[in-house]
Coordinates of N, CA and C in Angstrom, one line a residue:
M1 N 101.1 62.2 71.6 CA 102.3 62.9 72.2 C 103.5 62.1 71.8
P2 N 104.4 62.7 71.3 CA 105.7 62.0 70.9 C 106.3 61.5 72.2
N3 N 107.3 60.7 72.1 CA 107.9 59.9 73.2 C 108.4 60.8 74.3
K4 N 109.2 61.8 74.0 CA 109.6 62.8 75.0 C 109.5 64.2 74.4
L5 N 109.2 65.1 75.4 CA 108.9 66.4 75.1 C 109.6 67.3 76.1
P6 N 110.2 68.5 75.7 CA 110.9 69.4 76.8 C 109.8 70.4 77.0
L7 N 109.4 70.5 78.3 CA 108.5 71.4 78.8 C 108.9 72.4 79.8
Y8 N 108.3 73.4 80.0 CA 108.4 74.3 81.1 C 107.2 74.2 82.1
F9 N 107.3 74.1 83.2 CA 106.4 73.9 84.2 C 106.4 75.1 85.3
T10 N 105.3 75.9 85.2 CA 105.4 77.0 86.1 C 104.6 76.6 87.4
Y11 N 105.3 76.7 88.6 CA 104.9 76.5 89.8 C 104.9 77.8 90.6
A12 N 103.9 78.1 91.4 CA 103.8 79.3 92.2 C 103.0 79.0 93.5
D13 N 103.4 79.4 94.6 CA 102.7 79.2 95.9 C 103.2 80.1 97.0
V14 N 102.5 80.3 97.9 CA 102.9 81.0 99.1 C 103.2 79.9 100.2
I15 N 104.4 80.0 100.7 CA 104.8 78.9 101.7 C 105.2 79.6 103.0
P16 N 104.4 79.0 104.1 CA 104.5 79.5 105.4 C 105.9 79.0 106.1
G17 N 106.6 79.7 106.9 CA 107.6 79.2 107.7 C 107.6 79.7 109.0
R18 N 108.7 79.5 109.8 CA 108.6 80.0 111.1 C 108.9 81.6 111.0
R19 N 107.9 82.3 111.5 CA 107.9 83.8 111.5 C 108.2 84.5 110.2
F20 N 107.8 83.8 109.0 CA 108.0 84.3 107.7 C 107.0 83.6 106.7
A21 N 106.5 84.3 105.7 CA 105.9 83.7 104.6 C 106.7 84.1 103.3
A22 N 106.7 83.1 102.5 CA 107.4 83.5 101.1 C 106.7 83.1 99.9
G23 N 106.7 83.9 99.1 CA 106.2 83.7 97.7 C 107.3 83.0 96.9
V24 N 107.0 81.8 96.4 CA 107.9 81.1 95.6 C 107.3 80.9 94.2
R25 N 108.1 81.2 93.2 CA 107.6 81.2 91.7 C 108.8 80.5 91.0
M26 N 108.6 79.4 90.4 CA 109.6 78.8 89.6 C 109.0 78.5 88.3
V27 N 109.9 78.4 87.3 CA 109.6 78.0 86.0 C 110.7 76.9 85.8
A28 N 110.1 75.6 86.0 CA 111.0 74.5 86.0 C 111.1 73.9 84.6
R29 N 112.2 73.3 84.3 CA 112.4 72.5 83.1 C 112.2 71.0 83.4
V30 N 111.2 70.5 82.6 CA 110.9 69.1 82.8 C 110.9 68.4 81.3
I31 N 111.2 67.0 81.5 CA 110.9 66.3 80.3 C 109.7 65.4 80.6
A32 N 108.8 65.5 79.5 CA 107.6 64.8 79.6 C 107.7 63.5 78.7
E33 N 107.3 62.3 79.3 CA 107.5 61.1 78.7 C 106.3 60.3 78.8
H34 N 105.8 59.6 77.8 CA 104.7 58.7 77.8 C 105.2 57.3 77.6
D35 N 105.0 56.5 78.6 CA 105.5 55.0 78.4 C 104.5 54.0 78.0
G36 N 103.3 54.5 77.4 CA 102.2 53.7 77.0 C 101.2 53.5 77.9
E37 N 101.5 53.7 79.1 CA 100.4 53.7 80.2 C 100.2 55.1 81.0
K38 N 101.4 55.6 81.3 CA 101.3 56.8 82.1 C 102.2 57.9 81.4
Y39 N 101.8 59.1 81.8 CA 102.7 60.3 81.5 C 103.6 60.7 82.7
W40 N 104.9 60.8 82.4 CA 105.9 61.1 83.4 C 106.4 62.6 83.1
L41 N 106.5 63.2 84.2 CA 107.3 64.6 84.1 C 108.6 64.4 85.0
N42 N 109.6 64.4 84.3 CA 110.9 64.2 84.9 C 111.7 65.5 85.1
G43 N 112.0 66.0 86.3 CA 112.6 67.2 86.6 C 114.1 67.4 86.1
V44 N 114.3 68.5 85.4 CA 115.7 68.8 85.0 C 116.0 69.9 86.0
N45 N 115.4 70.9 86.1 CA 115.6 72.0 87.2 C 114.3 72.2 87.8
P46 N 114.0 71.8 88.9 CA 114.8 71.0 89.8 C 114.9 69.6 89.3
G47 N 116.0 68.9 89.6 CA 116.2 67.6 89.2 C 115.8 66.5 90.1
A48 N 115.5 66.8 91.3 CA 115.2 65.8 92.3 C 113.7 65.5 92.3
V49 N 113.0 65.6 91.3 CA 111.6 65.4 91.4 C 111.0 64.7 90.1
T50 N 110.2 63.7 90.2 CA 109.6 63.0 89.1 C 108.2 62.7 89.5
E51 N 107.2 62.8 88.6 CA 105.8 62.5 89.0 C 105.1 62.0 87.7
S52 N 104.1 61.2 87.9 CA 103.4 60.6 86.8 C 101.9 60.9 87.0
G53 N 101.3 60.6 85.9 CA 99.7 60.5 86.0 C 99.2 59.8 84.7
L54 N 97.8 59.6 84.6 CA 97.2 59.0 83.6 C 97.2 59.8 82.3
D55 N 97.2 61.1 82.4 CA 97.4 62.1 81.3 C 98.3 63.1 81.8
I56 N 98.7 64.0 80.9 CA 99.7 65.1 81.2 C 99.3 66.0 82.2
N57 N 97.9 66.2 82.2 CA 97.3 67.2 83.3 C 97.4 66.6 84.7
S58 N 97.2 65.3 84.8 CA 97.2 64.8 86.2 C 98.7 64.6 86.5
A59 N 99.7 64.3 85.6 CA 101.0 64.3 85.9 C 101.4 65.7 86.5
A60 N 101.0 66.8 85.8 CA 101.3 68.1 86.3 C 100.8 68.4 87.7
L61 N 99.5 68.1 88.0 CA 99.0 68.2 89.3 C 99.8 67.4 90.3
N62 N 100.2 66.2 90.0 CA 101.0 65.4 91.0 C 102.4 66.1 91.2
L63 N 103.0 66.7 90.1 CA 104.2 67.3 90.2 C 104.1 68.6 91.1
R64 N 103.0 69.3 90.9 CA 102.7 70.4 91.7 C 102.6 70.1 93.1
N65 N 101.9 69.0 93.4 CA 101.6 68.6 94.8 C 103.0 68.1 95.4
A66 N 103.9 67.5 94.7 CA 105.2 67.0 95.1 C 106.0 68.2 95.4
L67 N 106.0 69.3 94.6 CA 106.8 70.4 94.8 C 106.3 71.1 96.1
R68 N 105.0 71.2 96.2 CA 104.4 71.8 97.4 C 104.8 71.3 98.7
T69 N 104.8 69.9 98.7 CA 105.3 69.1 99.9 C 106.8 69.4 100.2
I70 N 107.5 69.3 99.2 CA 109.0 69.6 99.5 C 109.3 71.1 100.0
L71 N 108.5 72.0 99.4 CA 108.6 73.4 99.8 C 108.2 73.7 101.2
F72 N 107.0 73.1 101.5 CA 106.4 73.2 102.8 C 107.3 72.6 103.9
G73 N 108.0 71.5 103.5 CA 109.1 71.0 104.4 C 110.3 71.9 104.6
F74 N 110.7 72.5 103.5 CA 111.8 73.4 103.7 C 111.3 74.7 104.6
G75 N 110.1 75.0 104.5 CA 109.6 76.1 105.3 C 109.6 75.7 106.7
A76 N 109.2 74.5 107.1 CA 109.2 74.0 108.3 C 110.4 73.9 109.1
E77 N 111.5 73.6 108.2 CA 112.9 73.3 108.7 C 113.6 74.5 108.8
A78 N 113.3 75.6 107.9 CA 114.1 76.8 107.9 C 114.2 77.6 109.2
T79 N 115.3 78.0 109.5 CA 115.4 78.9 110.8 C 114.9 80.3 110.5
D80 N 115.0 80.8 109.3 CA 114.5 82.1 109.0 C 114.4 82.1 107.4
F81 N 113.9 83.3 107.0 CA 113.6 83.4 105.5 C 114.8 83.2 104.6
E82 N 115.9 83.7 105.0 CA 117.2 83.5 104.2 C 117.6 82.2 104.1
D83 N 117.4 81.4 105.3 CA 117.7 80.0 105.2 C 116.7 79.2 104.2
F84 N 115.5 79.6 104.3 CA 114.5 79.0 103.4 C 114.8 79.4 101.9
R85 N 115.2 80.5 101.6 CA 115.5 80.9 100.4 C 116.6 80.1 99.7
A86 N 117.7 80.0 100.6 CA 118.9 79.3 100.3 C 118.6 77.8 99.9
Q87 N 117.7 77.1 100.7 CA 117.3 75.8 100.4 C 116.6 75.7 99.1
V88 N 115.6 76.6 98.8 CA 114.8 76.5 97.7 C 115.8 76.6 96.5
I89 N 116.7 77.6 96.4 CA 117.5 77.8 95.4 C 118.5 76.7 95.1
R90 N 119.0 76.1 96.2 CA 119.8 74.9 96.1 C 119.1 73.7 95.5
F91 N 117.8 73.5 96.0 CA 116.9 72.5 95.5 C 116.7 72.7 93.9
F92 N 116.4 73.9 93.5 CA 116.2 74.1 92.1 C 117.4 73.9 91.3
D93 N 118.5 74.2 91.7 CA 119.7 74.2 90.9 C 120.2 72.8 90.9
E94 N 119.7 71.9 91.7 CA 120.3 70.5 91.6 C 119.8 69.8 90.3
T95 N 120.8 69.3 89.7 CA 120.5 68.6 88.4 C 121.9 67.8 88.1
D96 N 121.7 67.0 87.0 CA 122.9 66.3 86.7 C 123.2 66.4 85.1
P97 N 124.4 66.2 84.7 CA 124.8 66.5 83.4 C 124.0 65.7 82.4
L98 N 123.7 64.5 82.7 CA 123.0 63.5 81.8 C 121.5 64.0 81.5
T99 N 120.9 64.5 82.6 CA 119.5 65.0 82.5 C 119.6 66.1 81.6
V100 N 120.5 67.2 81.8 CA 120.6 68.4 81.1 C 120.9 68.0 79.6
A101 N 121.8 67.0 79.3 CA 122.0 66.6 77.9 C 120.8 66.1 77.3
E102 N 119.9 65.2 78.0 CA 118.7 64.8 77.5 C 117.7 66.0 77.2
W103 N 117.7 66.9 78.1 CA 116.8 68.1 77.9 C 117.2 68.8 76.5
N104 N 118.5 69.1 76.4 CA 119.0 69.7 75.2 C 118.7 69.0 74.0
A105 N 118.8 67.7 74.1 CA 118.5 66.8 72.8 C 117.0 66.9 72.5
T106 N 116.2 66.9 73.5 CA 114.8 66.9 73.1 C 114.4 68.2 72.6
R107 N 115.0 69.3 73.2 CA 114.7 70.6 72.6 C 115.2 70.9 71.2
E108 N 116.4 70.3 70.9 CA 117.0 70.3 69.6 C 116.0 69.6 68.7
A109 N 115.4 68.4 69.0 CA 114.5 67.7 68.2 C 113.3 68.5 67.9
V110 N 112.8 69.3 68.8 CA 111.7 70.3 68.6 C 112.1 71.4 67.5
R111 N 113.3 71.9 67.8 CA 113.8 73.0 67.0 C 114.1 72.6 65.6
S112 N 114.5 71.3 65.4 CA 114.7 70.9 63.9 C 113.4 70.4 63.3
G113 N 112.3 70.3 63.9 CA 111.1 69.9 63.4 C 110.9 68.4 63.4
Q114 N 111.6 67.6 64.1 CA 111.3 66.2 64.3 C 110.3 66.1 65.3
V115 N 110.0 66.9 66.2 CA 109.0 66.7 67.3 C 108.2 68.0 67.3
D116 N 106.8 67.7 67.5 CA 105.9 69.0 67.6 C 104.8 68.4 68.5
Q117 N 104.3 69.4 69.1 CA 103.0 69.2 70.0 C 102.1 70.3 69.9
P118 N 101.2 70.1 68.7 CA 100.3 71.2 68.4 C 99.3 71.4 69.5
G119 N 99.0 72.7 69.6 CA 98.0 73.2 70.6 C 98.5 73.6 72.0
M120 N 99.8 73.4 72.1 CA 100.4 73.7 73.4 C 101.3 75.0 73.1
A121 N 101.2 75.9 74.2 CA 102.0 77.2 74.1 C 103.5 76.9 73.8
R122 N 104.1 77.6 72.9 CA 105.5 77.5 72.6 C 106.3 78.6 73.3
V123 N 107.5 78.2 73.8 CA 108.3 79.2 74.4 C 109.8 79.1 73.7
T124 N 110.3 80.1 73.0 CA 111.5 79.9 72.3 C 112.7 80.4 73.1
D125 N 112.6 81.2 74.2 CA 113.7 81.4 75.1 C 113.8 80.5 76.3
D126 N 114.6 80.7 77.2 CA 114.7 79.8 78.3 C 114.4 80.6 79.6
P127 N 113.0 80.5 80.0 CA 112.7 81.1 81.2 C 112.9 80.4 82.5
A128 N 113.7 79.3 82.5 CA 113.9 78.4 83.7 C 114.4 79.4 84.8
Q129 N 113.8 79.6 85.9 CA 114.3 80.3 87.0 C 113.5 80.2 88.3
V130 N 114.0 80.5 89.4 CA 113.2 80.4 90.6 C 113.4 81.9 91.3
H131 N 112.2 82.3 91.8 CA 112.2 83.6 92.6 C 111.5 83.2 94.0
V132 N 112.2 83.7 95.0 CA 111.7 83.6 96.4 C 111.7 85.0 97.0
D133 N 110.6 85.3 97.4 CA 110.4 86.7 98.0 C 109.7 86.5 99.2
E134 N 110.1 87.3 100.3 CA 109.5 87.3 101.5 C 108.4 88.2 101.4
I135 N 107.2 87.7 101.9 CA 105.9 88.4 101.8 C 105.5 89.2 103.1
Q136 N 105.5 90.4 103.0 CA 105.4 91.3 104.3 C 104.2 92.4 103.9
N137 N 103.2 92.2 104.7 CA 102.1 93.0 104.8 C 101.4 93.4 103.4
R138 N 101.3 92.2 102.6 CA 100.7 92.4 101.2 C 100.1 91.0 100.8
A139 N 99.1 91.0 100.2 CA 98.5 89.8 99.6 C 99.3 89.6 98.2
P140 N 99.6 88.5 97.8 CA 100.1 88.3 96.5 C 99.1 88.5 95.4
K141 N 99.5 89.0 94.3 CA 98.7 89.3 93.1 C 98.5 87.9 92.5
P142 N 97.2 87.6 92.1 CA 97.0 86.3 91.3 C 97.9 86.2 90.1
E143 N 98.2 87.1 89.3 CA 99.1 86.8 88.2 C 100.4 86.5 88.5
E144 N 101.0 86.7 89.8 CA 102.2 86.3 90.2 C 102.3 84.7 90.5
Y145 N 101.2 84.1 90.6 CA 101.0 82.8 90.9 C 100.3 81.9 90.0
A146 N 100.3 82.3 88.7 CA 99.5 81.5 87.6 C 100.5 80.4 87.2
E147 N 99.9 79.2 87.2 CA 100.7 78.0 86.8 C 100.2 77.6 85.4
Q148 N 101.2 76.9 84.6 CA 101.0 76.5 83.3 C 102.1 75.5 82.9
L149 N 101.6 74.8 81.8 CA 102.7 73.9 81.1 C 102.9 74.6 79.8
Q150 N 104.2 74.7 79.4 CA 104.6 75.3 77.9 C 105.5 74.4 77.3
F151 N 105.4 74.3 76.0 CA 106.2 73.6 75.2 C 107.6 74.3 74.9
A152 N 108.7 73.8 75.2 CA 109.9 74.4 74.9 C 110.3 74.2 73.5
A153 N 110.4 75.3 72.7 CA 110.8 75.2 71.3 C 111.9 75.9 71.0

């Protein structure tokens, strides 16, 4: 793996709150980095989360667990669904200009052919987004909550 890669990390879960349940689906922008010992996934959107693992898949699992813990905390704190939704969107949008610039530079390195990651699904548009929906009287569809790592190209 090259030193740094721009990736999209899809996270989806059902989060319980006080008198509500919410379906959260986010396609997060992360920068993957290997320091020689561990793989790190550094959040761009959301920017307030970083996790590591011995390989890229364990780093992704640790990132998923960290996001789940944060979102469950929001669910426990929220006064209602709208409050929860606002907290999740604010969290997702938190980033800083230096991290965004680093993301853009790593993505440009991919586009110019300086960096490649064979075997990983490539995405040429920018699907980074978060959706928060109140779940009422229906079970979520499995395809709404499929998780994956994709190479930002």
